[in-house]
Short mmCIF file of C-alpha atoms in Angstrom, two decimals:
data_model
loop_
_atom_site.label_atom_id
_atom_site.label_comp_id
_atom_site.label_asym_id
_atom_site.label_seq_id
_atom_site.Cartn_x
_atom_site.Cartn_y
_atom_site.Cartn_z
CA UNK A 21 -50.83 43.68 28.12
CA UNK A 22 -50.35 39.82 29.36
CA UNK A 23 -52.24 36.92 27.19
CA UNK A 24 -54.29 34.53 29.08
CA UNK A 25 -53.12 30.96 29.29
CA UNK A 26 -55.53 29.43 26.18
CA UNK A 27 -54.17 32.32 23.38
CA UNK A 28 -50.46 30.94 24.40
CA UNK A 29 -51.57 27.57 23.87
CA UNK A 30 -53.22 28.28 20.75
CA UNK A 31 -50.91 30.32 19.40
CA UNK A 32 -47.64 28.45 19.91
CA UNK A 33 -46.39 26.98 17.09
CA UNK A 34 -47.84 28.47 14.42
CA UNK A 35 -46.32 29.44 11.27
CA UNK A 36 -43.21 27.92 12.16
CA UNK A 37 -42.42 25.30 9.66
CA UNK A 38 -39.83 26.90 7.15
CA UNK A 39 -39.55 24.33 4.71
CA UNK A 40 -43.16 24.12 3.86
CA UNK A 41 -44.85 27.37 5.12
CA UNK A 42 -47.82 25.12 7.15
CA UNK A 43 -49.13 27.31 9.40
CA UNK A 44 -50.00 24.37 11.61
CA UNK A 45 -47.20 22.10 11.99
CA UNK A 46 -46.99 18.77 11.29
CA UNK A 47 -46.63 15.62 13.96
CA UNK A 48 -43.07 14.15 12.32
CA UNK A 49 -43.39 10.67 13.13
CA UNK A 50 -39.78 9.83 11.39
CA UNK A 51 -37.81 7.71 13.27
CA UNK A 52 -34.42 8.64 11.61
CA UNK A 53 -33.25 11.39 9.85
CA UNK A 54 -30.27 11.55 7.01
CA UNK A 55 -26.56 13.36 7.21
CA UNK A 56 -25.86 16.45 5.31
CA UNK A 57 -22.89 14.76 4.44
CA UNK A 58 -20.28 12.43 5.99
CA UNK A 59 -19.91 13.32 9.82
CA UNK A 60 -22.41 16.49 9.40
CA UNK A 61 -25.70 15.31 11.29
CA UNK A 62 -28.52 17.21 10.81
CA UNK A 63 -30.42 18.87 14.28
CA UNK A 64 -32.33 15.37 14.76
CA UNK A 65 -30.56 12.24 13.83
CA UNK A 66 -32.73 9.35 16.14
CA UNK A 67 -36.18 10.61 17.28
CA UNK A 68 -35.62 9.12 21.17
CA UNK A 69 -33.19 11.90 21.10
CA UNK A 70 -35.41 14.40 19.84
CA UNK A 71 -37.51 15.33 16.59
CA UNK A 72 -39.49 18.70 15.42
CA UNK A 73 -42.65 17.56 17.00
CA UNK A 74 -41.17 16.94 20.39
CA UNK A 75 -39.19 20.37 20.29
CA UNK A 76 -42.67 22.65 19.44
CA UNK A 77 -44.03 20.55 22.49
CA UNK A 78 -41.22 21.81 24.82
CA UNK A 79 -41.32 25.14 23.48
CA UNK A 80 -45.00 25.43 24.37
CA UNK A 81 -44.75 24.32 27.94
CA UNK A 82 -41.81 26.54 28.27
CA UNK A 83 -44.14 29.60 27.10
CA UNK A 84 -47.23 28.37 28.99
CA UNK A 85 -45.41 27.99 32.11
CA UNK A 86 -43.55 31.21 31.48
CA UNK A 87 -39.80 29.53 31.39
CA UNK A 88 -36.79 29.58 29.19
CA UNK A 89 -37.26 25.70 28.77
CA UNK A 90 -38.74 22.41 29.18
CA UNK A 91 -37.70 18.75 29.12
CA UNK A 92 -40.58 16.51 27.41
CA UNK A 93 -39.76 12.83 28.17
CA UNK A 94 -41.21 9.77 26.79
CA UNK A 95 -42.55 8.07 30.48
CA UNK A 96 -43.14 8.86 34.01
CA UNK A 97 -40.32 6.52 34.85
CA UNK A 98 -38.24 8.44 32.44
CA UNK A 99 -39.45 12.12 34.31
CA UNK A 100 -38.45 10.46 37.65
CA UNK A 101 -35.20 8.88 36.64
CA UNK A 102 -33.78 12.41 34.89
CA UNK A 103 -35.24 14.45 38.20
CA UNK A 104 -32.80 11.58 40.29
CA UNK A 105 -29.77 11.50 37.85
CA UNK A 106 -30.00 15.42 38.05
CA UNK A 107 -30.51 16.72 41.63
CA UNK A 108 -29.58 13.04 43.29
CA UNK A 109 -25.64 12.83 44.52
CA UNK A 110 -23.94 9.24 44.26
CA UNK A 111 -23.49 7.52 47.41
#
């Protein structure tokens, strides 16, 4: 049985908080994250590069679109830049 789009959107990301067990994931507002030890960064080190909230949005979009991944940018110009640098050749 195929899930409808609304069902996928509602249930995506629920019960994924392994640290505290929150049913609805929190919005992470932190801009920086500490290291586990010297020269051992965590999965996220600085929010411009990614944070747990952004990961959940990307996973939800990928699942809604039936893809394997998604990229979320901070602005439309960032998205255009990403497309241009990925697909256009120099010269």
